[in-house]
Short mmCIF file of C-alpha atoms in Angstrom, two decimals:
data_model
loop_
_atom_site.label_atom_id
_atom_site.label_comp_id
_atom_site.label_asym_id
_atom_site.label_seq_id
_atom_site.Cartn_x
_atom_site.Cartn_y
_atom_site.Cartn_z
CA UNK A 1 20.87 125.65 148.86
CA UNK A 2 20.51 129.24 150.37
CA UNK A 3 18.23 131.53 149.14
CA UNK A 4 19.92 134.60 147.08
CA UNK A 5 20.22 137.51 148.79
CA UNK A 6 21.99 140.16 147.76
CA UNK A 7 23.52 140.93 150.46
CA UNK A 8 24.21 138.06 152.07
CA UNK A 9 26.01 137.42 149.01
CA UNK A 10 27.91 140.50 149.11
CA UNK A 11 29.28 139.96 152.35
CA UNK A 12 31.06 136.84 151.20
CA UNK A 13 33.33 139.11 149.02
CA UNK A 14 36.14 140.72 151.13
CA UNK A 15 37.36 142.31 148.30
CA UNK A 16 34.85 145.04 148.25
CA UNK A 17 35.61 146.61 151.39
CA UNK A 18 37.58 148.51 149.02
CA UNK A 19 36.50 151.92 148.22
CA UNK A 20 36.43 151.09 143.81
CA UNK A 21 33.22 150.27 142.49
CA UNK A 22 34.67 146.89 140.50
CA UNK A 23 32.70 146.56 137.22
CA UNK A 24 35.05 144.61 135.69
CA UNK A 25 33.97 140.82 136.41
CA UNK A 26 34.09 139.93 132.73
CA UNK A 27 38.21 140.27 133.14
CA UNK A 28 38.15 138.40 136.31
CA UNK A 29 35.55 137.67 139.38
CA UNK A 30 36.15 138.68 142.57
CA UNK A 31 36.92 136.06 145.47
CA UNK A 32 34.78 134.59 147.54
CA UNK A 33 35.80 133.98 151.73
CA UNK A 34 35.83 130.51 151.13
CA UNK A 35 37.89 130.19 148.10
CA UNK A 36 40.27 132.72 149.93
CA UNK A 37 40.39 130.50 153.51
CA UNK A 38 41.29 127.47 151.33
CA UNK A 39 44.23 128.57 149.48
CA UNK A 40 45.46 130.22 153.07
CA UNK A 41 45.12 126.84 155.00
CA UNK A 42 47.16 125.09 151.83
CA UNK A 43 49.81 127.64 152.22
CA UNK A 44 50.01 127.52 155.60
CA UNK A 45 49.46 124.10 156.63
CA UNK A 46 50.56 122.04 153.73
CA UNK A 47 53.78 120.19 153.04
CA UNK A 48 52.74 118.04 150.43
CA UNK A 49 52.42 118.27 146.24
CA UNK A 50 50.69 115.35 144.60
CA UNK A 51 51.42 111.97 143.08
CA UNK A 52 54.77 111.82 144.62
CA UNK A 53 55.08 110.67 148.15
CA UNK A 54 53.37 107.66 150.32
CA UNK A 55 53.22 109.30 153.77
CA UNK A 56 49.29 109.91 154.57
CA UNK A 57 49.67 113.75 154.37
CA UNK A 58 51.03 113.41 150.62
CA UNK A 59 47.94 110.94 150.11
CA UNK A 60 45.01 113.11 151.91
CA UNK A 61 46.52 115.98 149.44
CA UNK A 62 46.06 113.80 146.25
CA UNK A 63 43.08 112.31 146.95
CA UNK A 64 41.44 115.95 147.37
CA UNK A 65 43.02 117.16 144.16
CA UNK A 66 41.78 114.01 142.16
CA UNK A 67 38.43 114.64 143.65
CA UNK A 68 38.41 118.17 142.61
CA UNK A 69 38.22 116.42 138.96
CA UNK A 70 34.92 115.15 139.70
CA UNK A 71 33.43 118.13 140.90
CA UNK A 72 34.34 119.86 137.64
CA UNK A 73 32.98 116.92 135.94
CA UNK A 74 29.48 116.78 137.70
CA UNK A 75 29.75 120.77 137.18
CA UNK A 76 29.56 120.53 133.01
CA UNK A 77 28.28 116.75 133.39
CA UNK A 78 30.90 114.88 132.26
CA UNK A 79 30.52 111.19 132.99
CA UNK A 80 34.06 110.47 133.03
CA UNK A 81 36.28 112.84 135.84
CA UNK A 82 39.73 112.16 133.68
CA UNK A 83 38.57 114.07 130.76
CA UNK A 84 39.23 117.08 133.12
CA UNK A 85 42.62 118.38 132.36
CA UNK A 86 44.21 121.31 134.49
CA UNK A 87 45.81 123.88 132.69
CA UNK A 88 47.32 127.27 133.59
CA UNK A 89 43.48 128.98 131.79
CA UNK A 90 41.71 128.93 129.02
CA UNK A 91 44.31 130.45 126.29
CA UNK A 92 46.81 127.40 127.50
CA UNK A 93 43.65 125.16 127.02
CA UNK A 94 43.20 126.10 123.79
CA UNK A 95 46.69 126.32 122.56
CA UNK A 96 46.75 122.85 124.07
CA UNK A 97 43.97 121.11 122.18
CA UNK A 98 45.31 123.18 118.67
CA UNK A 99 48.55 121.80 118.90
CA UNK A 100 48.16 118.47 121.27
CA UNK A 101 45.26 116.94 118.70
CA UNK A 102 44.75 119.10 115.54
CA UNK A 103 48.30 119.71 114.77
CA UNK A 104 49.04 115.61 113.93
CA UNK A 105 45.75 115.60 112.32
CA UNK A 106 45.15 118.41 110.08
CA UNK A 107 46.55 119.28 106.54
CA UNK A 108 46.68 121.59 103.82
CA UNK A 109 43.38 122.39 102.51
CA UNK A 110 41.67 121.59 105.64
CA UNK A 111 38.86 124.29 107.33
CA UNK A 112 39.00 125.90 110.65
CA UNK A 113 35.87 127.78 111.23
CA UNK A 114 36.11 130.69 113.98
CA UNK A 115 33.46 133.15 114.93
CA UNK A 116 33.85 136.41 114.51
CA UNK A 117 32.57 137.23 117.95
CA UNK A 118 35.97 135.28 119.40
CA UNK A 119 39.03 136.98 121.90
CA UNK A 120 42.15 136.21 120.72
CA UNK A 121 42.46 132.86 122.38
CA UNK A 122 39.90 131.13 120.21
CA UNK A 123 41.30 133.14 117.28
CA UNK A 124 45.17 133.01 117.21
CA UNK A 125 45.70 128.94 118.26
CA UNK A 126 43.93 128.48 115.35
CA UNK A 127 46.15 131.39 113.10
CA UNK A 128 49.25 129.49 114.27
CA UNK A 129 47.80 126.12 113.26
CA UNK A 130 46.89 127.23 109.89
CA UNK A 131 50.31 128.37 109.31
CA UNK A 132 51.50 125.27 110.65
CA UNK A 133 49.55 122.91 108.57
CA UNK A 134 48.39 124.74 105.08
CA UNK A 135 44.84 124.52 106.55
CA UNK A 136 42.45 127.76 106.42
CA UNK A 137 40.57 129.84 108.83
CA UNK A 138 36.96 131.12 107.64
CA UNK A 139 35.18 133.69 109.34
CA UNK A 140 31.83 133.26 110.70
CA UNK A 141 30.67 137.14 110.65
CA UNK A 142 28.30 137.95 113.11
CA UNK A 143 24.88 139.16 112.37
CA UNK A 144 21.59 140.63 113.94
CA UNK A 145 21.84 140.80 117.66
CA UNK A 146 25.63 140.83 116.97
CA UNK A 147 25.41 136.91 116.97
CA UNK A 148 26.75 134.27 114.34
CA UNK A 149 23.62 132.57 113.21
CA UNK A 150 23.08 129.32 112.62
CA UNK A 151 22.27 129.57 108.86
CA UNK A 152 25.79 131.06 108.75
CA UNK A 153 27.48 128.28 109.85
CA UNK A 154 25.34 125.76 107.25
CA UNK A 155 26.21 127.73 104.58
CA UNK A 156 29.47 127.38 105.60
CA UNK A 157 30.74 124.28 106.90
CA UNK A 158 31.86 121.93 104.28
CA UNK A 159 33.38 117.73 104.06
CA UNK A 160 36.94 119.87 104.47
CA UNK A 161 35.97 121.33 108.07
CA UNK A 162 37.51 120.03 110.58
CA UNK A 163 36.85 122.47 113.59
CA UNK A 164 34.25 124.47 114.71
CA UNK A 165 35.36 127.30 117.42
CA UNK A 166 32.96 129.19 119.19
CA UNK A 167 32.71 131.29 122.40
CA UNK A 168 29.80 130.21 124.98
CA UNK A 169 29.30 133.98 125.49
CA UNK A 170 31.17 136.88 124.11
CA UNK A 171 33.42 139.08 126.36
CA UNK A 172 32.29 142.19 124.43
CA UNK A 173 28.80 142.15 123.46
CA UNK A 174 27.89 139.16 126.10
CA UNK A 175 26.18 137.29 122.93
CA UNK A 176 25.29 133.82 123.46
CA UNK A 177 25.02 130.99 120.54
CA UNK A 178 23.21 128.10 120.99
CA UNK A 179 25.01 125.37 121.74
CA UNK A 180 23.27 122.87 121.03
CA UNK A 181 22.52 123.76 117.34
CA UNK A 182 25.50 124.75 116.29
CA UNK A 183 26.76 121.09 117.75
CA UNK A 184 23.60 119.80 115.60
CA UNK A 185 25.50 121.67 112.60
CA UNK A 186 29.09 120.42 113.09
CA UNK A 187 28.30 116.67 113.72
CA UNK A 188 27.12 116.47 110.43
CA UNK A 189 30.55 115.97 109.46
CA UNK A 190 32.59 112.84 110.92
CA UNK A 191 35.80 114.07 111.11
CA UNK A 192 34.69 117.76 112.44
CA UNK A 193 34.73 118.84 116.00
CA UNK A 194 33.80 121.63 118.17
CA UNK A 195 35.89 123.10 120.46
CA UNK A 196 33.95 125.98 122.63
CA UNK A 197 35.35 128.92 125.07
CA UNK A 198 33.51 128.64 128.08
CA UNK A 199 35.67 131.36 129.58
CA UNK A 200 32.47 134.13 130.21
CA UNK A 201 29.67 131.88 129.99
CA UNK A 202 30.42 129.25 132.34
CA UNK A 203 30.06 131.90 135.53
CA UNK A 204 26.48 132.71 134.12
CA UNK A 205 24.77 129.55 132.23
CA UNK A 206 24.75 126.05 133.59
CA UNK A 207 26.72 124.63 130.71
CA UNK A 208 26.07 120.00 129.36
CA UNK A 209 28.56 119.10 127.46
CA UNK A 210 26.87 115.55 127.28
CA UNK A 211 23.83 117.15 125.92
CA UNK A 212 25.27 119.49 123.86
CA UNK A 213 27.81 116.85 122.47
CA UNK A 214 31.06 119.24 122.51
CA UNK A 215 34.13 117.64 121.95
CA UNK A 216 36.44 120.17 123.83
CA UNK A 217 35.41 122.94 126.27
CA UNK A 218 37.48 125.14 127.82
CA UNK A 219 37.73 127.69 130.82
CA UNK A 220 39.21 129.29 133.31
CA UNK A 221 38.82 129.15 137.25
CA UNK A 222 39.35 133.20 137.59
CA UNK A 223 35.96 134.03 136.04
CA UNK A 224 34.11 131.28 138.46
CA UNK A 225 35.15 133.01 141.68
CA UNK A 226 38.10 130.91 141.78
CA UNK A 227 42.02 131.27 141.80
CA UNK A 228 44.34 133.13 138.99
CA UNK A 229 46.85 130.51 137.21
CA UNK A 230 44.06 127.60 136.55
CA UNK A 231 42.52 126.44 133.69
CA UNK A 232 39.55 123.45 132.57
CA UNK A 233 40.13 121.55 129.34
CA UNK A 234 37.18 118.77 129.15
CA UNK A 235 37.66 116.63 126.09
CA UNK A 236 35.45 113.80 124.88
CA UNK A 237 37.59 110.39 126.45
CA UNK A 238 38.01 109.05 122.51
CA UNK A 239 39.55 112.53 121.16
CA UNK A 240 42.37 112.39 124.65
CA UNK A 241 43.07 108.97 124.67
CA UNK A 242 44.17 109.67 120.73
CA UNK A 243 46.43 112.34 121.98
CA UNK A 244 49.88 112.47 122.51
CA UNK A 245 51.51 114.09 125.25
CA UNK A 246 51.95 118.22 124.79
CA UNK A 247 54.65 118.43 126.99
CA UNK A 248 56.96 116.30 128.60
CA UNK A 249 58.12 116.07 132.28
CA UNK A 250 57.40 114.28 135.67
CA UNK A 251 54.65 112.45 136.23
CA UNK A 252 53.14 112.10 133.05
CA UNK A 253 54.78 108.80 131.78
CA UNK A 254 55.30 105.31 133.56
CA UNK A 255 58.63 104.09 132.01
CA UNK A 256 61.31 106.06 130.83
CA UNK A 257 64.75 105.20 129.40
CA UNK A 258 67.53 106.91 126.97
CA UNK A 259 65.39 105.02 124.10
CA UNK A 260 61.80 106.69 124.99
CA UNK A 261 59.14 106.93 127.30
CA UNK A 262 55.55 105.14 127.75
CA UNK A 263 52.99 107.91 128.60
CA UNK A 264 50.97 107.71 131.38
CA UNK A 265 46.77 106.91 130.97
CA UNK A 266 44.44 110.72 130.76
CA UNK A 267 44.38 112.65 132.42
CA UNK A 268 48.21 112.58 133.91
CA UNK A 269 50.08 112.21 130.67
CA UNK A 270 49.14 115.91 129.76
CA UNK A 271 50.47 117.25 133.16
CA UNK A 272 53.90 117.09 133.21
CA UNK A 273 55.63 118.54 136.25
CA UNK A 274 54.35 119.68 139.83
CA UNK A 275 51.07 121.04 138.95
CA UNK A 276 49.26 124.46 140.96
CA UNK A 277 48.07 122.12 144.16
CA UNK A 278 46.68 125.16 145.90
CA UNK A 279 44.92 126.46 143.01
CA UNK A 280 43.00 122.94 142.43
CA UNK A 281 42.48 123.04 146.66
CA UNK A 282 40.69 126.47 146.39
CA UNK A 283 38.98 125.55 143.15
CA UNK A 284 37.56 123.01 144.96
CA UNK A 285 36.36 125.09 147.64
CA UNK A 286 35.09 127.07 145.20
CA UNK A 287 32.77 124.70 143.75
CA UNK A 288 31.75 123.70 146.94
CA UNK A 289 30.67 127.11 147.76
CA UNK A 290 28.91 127.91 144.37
CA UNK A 291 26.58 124.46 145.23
CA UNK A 292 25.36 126.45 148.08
CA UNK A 293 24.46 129.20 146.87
CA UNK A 294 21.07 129.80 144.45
CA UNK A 295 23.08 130.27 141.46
CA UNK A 296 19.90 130.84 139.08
CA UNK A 297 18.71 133.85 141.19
CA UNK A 298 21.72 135.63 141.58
CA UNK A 299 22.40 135.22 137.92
CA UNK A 300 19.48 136.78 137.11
CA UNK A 301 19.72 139.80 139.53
CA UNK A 302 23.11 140.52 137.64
CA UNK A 303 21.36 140.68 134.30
CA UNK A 304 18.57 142.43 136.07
CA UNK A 305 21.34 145.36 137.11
CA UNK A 306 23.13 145.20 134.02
CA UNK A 307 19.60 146.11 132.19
CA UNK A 308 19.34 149.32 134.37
CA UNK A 309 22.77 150.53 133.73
CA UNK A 310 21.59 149.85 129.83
CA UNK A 311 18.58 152.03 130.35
CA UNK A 312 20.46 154.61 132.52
CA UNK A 313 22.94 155.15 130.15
CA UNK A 314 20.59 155.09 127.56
CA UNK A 315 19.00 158.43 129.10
CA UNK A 316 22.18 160.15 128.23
CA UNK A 317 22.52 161.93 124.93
CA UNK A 318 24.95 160.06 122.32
CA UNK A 319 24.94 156.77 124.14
CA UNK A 320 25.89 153.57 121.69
CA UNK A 321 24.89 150.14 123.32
CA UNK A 322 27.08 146.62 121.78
CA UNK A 323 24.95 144.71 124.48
CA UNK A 324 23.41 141.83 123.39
CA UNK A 325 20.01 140.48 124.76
CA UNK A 326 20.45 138.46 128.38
CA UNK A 327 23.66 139.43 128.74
CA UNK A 328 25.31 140.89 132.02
CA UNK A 329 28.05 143.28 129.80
CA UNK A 330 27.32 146.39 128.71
CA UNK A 331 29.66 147.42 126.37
CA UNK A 332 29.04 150.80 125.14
CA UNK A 333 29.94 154.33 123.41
CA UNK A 334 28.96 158.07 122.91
CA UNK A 335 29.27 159.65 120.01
CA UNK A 336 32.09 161.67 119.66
CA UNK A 337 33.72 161.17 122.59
CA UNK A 338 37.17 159.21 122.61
CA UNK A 339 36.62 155.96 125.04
CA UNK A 340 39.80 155.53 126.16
CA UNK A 341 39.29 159.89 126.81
CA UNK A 342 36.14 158.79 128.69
CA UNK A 343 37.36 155.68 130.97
CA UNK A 344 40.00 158.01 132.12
CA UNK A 345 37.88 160.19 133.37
CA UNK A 346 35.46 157.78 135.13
CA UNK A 347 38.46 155.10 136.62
CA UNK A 348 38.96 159.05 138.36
CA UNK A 349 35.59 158.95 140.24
CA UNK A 350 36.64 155.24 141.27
CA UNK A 351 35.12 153.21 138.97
CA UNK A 352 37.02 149.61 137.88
CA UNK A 353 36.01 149.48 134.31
CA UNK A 354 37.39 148.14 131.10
CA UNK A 355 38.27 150.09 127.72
CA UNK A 356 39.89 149.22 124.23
CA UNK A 357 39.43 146.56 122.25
CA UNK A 358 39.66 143.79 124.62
CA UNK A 359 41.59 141.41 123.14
CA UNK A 360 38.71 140.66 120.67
CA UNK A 361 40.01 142.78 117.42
CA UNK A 362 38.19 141.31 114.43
CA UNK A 363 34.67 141.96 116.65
CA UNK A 364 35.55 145.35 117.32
CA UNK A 365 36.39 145.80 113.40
CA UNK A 366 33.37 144.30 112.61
CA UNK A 367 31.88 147.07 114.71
CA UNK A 368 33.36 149.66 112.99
CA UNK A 369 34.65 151.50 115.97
CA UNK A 370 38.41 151.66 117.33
CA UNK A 371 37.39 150.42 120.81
CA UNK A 372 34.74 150.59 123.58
CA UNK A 373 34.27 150.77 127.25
CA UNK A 374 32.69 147.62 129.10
CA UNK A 375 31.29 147.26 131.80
CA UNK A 376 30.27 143.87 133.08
CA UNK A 377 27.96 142.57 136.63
CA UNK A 378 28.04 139.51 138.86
CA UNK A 379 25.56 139.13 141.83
CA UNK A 380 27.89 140.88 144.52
CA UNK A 381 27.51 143.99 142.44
CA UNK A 382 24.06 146.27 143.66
CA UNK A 383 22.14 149.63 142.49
CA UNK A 384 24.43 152.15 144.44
CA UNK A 385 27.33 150.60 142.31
CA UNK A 386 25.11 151.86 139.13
CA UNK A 387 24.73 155.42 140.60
CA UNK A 388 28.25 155.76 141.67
CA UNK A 389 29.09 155.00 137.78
CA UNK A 390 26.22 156.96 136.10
CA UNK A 391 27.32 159.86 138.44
CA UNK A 392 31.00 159.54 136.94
CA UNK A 393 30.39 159.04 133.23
CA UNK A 394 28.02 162.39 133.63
CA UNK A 395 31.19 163.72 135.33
CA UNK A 396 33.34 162.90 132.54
CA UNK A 397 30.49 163.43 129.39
CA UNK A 398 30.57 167.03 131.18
CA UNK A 399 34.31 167.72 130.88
CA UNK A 400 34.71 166.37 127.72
CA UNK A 401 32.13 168.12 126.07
CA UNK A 402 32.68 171.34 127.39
CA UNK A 403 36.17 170.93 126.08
#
C-alpha cells in the first residue's frame, strides 16, 4: 500500500488538468489513469463479450469479468462472489430487488419502512411497490444531527414490516446511520429485510455486509472512481436463489423451448443479454488501484478539507450549514439569498458545484427550505480548491446583496 499523499494522488486524476474546480464528487468521482487505460485497452484491443464463444480470447475475457465478482465480494466481504449482480447503478439495483423479490412476496397491509434522509432511488421503488401490492410506506423522520435514530425505527417497526431501506450515507447532509444497529433492529422480525444504498458511502467507509448482516446492498461504480453505466447489487445467496428472473434474454437460462425456459443458477439468470464488458474490465482496474492506495488517510484528508470549507463559510454572514458530523458534503445556505441565484453566480468563477434539491425531496421538505447548494470532497481535491470557491461565493454574496 502507498502512503497518501496528496499529491501523488492528484496526479493520478487527468481530469483536473481542467481549469473547473470540481466539487461535485457526491454526483460522480472523477477517474483515475488506471481505470481510464483499462477501458481504452478493452476498446481497442478487444474482440470478445462474455459467456459466448470458446476461442481463448473469448475465455481470457470471461474469466477476468467473473473474477471482477470476487473483487467486489472481498471489497464488502461477501463470502460467496455470485451474490454480486451487475446492474446498469444503483437506481436499477434497487428497482431490481423491489420488483425481482418483494413484488411476489409482499401484500396488502404489509410495511415498507424508508428513511427520510433517502434520494429518490431508495424512495420511489418502494412508492411503485406499494401501489403495486396494497402495502404501505412509513416514514422514518430524521432527527438531531439530521439522522434517523435508532429509537425511531423501534418504535416503529412492527410483525407487518417487511423492509427496512436506508442510505449508508446521505447525498445531502452526508449523515451516516449505523449499520449495524439498525440491522440489530430489523432482524428482530423473520420475514423483514434490509435493503441499504451504498451509493455515497461506499467511496468513504469500508462497508461488511457479513458483519452487519444486510440482506441487499446496493451501489454504483461512478462514485468509486469507476466507469458510468455500472451498478453492485449484493444479496444474501438464500434471498437470490428464491428469486425469479427480472428480465428475460440471452444467457440467463439453460433450456429454452415454445413451452418455457429453465433459468440459469445466480448470478447469470438476472443478466439477460450482452452485459457492459468494458465497464466490469475498468471496474476491475479500479479496484485494483483503490488496494494500492491508503484509502483510510486520504479519506480522512477529504473530511479534513470539507471541515475548513465548513468553517470558512461559516465566517461569512448568513451562512446555513445541513452538514452532518464526519461527513465530506457540505451542503449549505445564506439567508436570503436564492441558491439556485447563488450557484449561478459561483459555476461563473469556475466552480463545479451542485444546487436544488438533489433528487432527495422529502429531506429537503423536512428541512424546510426549497433547495440548497452542495458541495462535496474526495482526496484529489486540496486547499487552493477551497480558496478558489470561498473567493467566488464572496463574489456572488457581493452581487447579490448589493442588488
Amino acid at each position: 500500500m502507498n502512503i497518501f499523499s496528496p499529491d501523488l494522488f492528484r496526479q493520478q486524476f487527468p481530469a483536473l488538468k481542467e481549469k473547473t474546480i470540481y466539487l461535485d464528487s457526491a454526483a460522480t468521482a472523477l477517474k483515475p489513469l488506471a481505470m481510464i487505460e483499462a477501458s481504452d485497452a478493452f476498446y481497442r484491443h478487444n474482440f470478445a463479450t462474455v459467456h459466448r464463444s470458446q476461442y481463448q480470447h473469448a475465455k481470457e475475457t470471461t474469466q477476468q469479468y467473473e473474477a471482477t465478482r470476487q473483487q467486489v465480494a472481498e471489497l464488502i466481504n461477501s463470502a460467496d462472489s455470485d451474490t454480486i449482480i451487475w446492474t446498469k447503478g444503483t437506481t436499477e439495483s434497487l428497482n431490481f430487488i423491489a420488483q425481482g423479490y418483494f413484488r411476489p412476496r409482499l401484500q396488502a397491509g404489509d410495511e415498507i419502512i424508508v428513511s427520510e434522509q433517502e434520494h429518490h432511488a431508495n424512495l420511489i421503488p418502494w412508492l411503485i411497490l406499494a401501489e403495486q401490492t396494497g402495502a404501505r410506506v412509513i416514514r422514518w423522520a430524521i432527527e438531531d444531527h439530521f439522522l434517523p435514530s435508532i429509537n425511531s425505527l423501534n418504535a416503529l417497526i412492527n410483525k407487518r414490516t417487511r423492509i427496512v431501506a436506508v442510505s449508508q450515507m446521505s447525498n445531502v447532509t452526508g449523515a451516516q446511520i449505523a449499520l449495524d444497529k439498525v440491522s440489530q433492529c430489523v432482524h428482530q422480525y423473520d420475514n423483514c429485510l434490509l435493503v441499504v444504498d451504498g451509493a455515497q458511502g461506499i467511496a468513504h467507509h469500508p462497508t461488511d455486509v457479513t458483519a452487519f448482516d444486510i440482506d441487499f446492498y446496493v451501489f454504483s461504480a461512478h462514485k468509486l472512481y469507476g466507469p458510468n453505466g455500472l451498478g453492485i447489487c449484493y444479496g444474501k445467496r438464500k434471498h437470490l436463489e428464491d428469486m425469479a428472473p427480472w428480465h428475460g434474454g440471452g444467457k440467463m437460462l439453460t433450456n429454452a423451448t415454445f413451452d418455457g425456459f429453465t433459468p440459469a443458477p445466480i448470478p447469470q439468470r438476472f443478466e439477460a443479454g450482452t452485459p457492459n464488458v468494458a465497464g466490469v474490465i475498468a471496474f476491475s482496474a479500479t479496484l485494483a488501484w483503490l488496494e494500492k492506495q491508503d484509502m483510510h488517510h486520504a479519506n480522512q484528508y477529504a473530511l479534513e478539507l470539507a471541515e475548513e470549507a465548513e468553517r470558512r463559510l461559516s465566517e461569512l454572514n448568513g451562512f446555513i450549514s445541513y452538514r452532518a458530523s464526519n461527513s465530506s458534503i457540505v451542503s449549505f445556505n445564506f439567508e436570503g439569498v436564492h441558491h439556485s441565484d447563488l450557484a449561478t453566480l459561483i459555476t461563473e468563477k469556475g466552480i463545479a458545484l451542485r444546487t436544488g434539491q438533489h433528487c432527495a425531496q422529502p429531506l429537503i421538505d423536512s428541512l424546510n427550505i426549497s433547495g440548497c447548494l452542495r458541495i462535496s470532497f474526495m482526496p484529489y481535491n486540496q486547499l487552493s480548491d477551497i480558496d478558489a470557491f470561498i473567493d467566488a461565493v464572496i463574489f456572488a454574496l457581493t452581487l447579490l446583496k448589493d442588488e
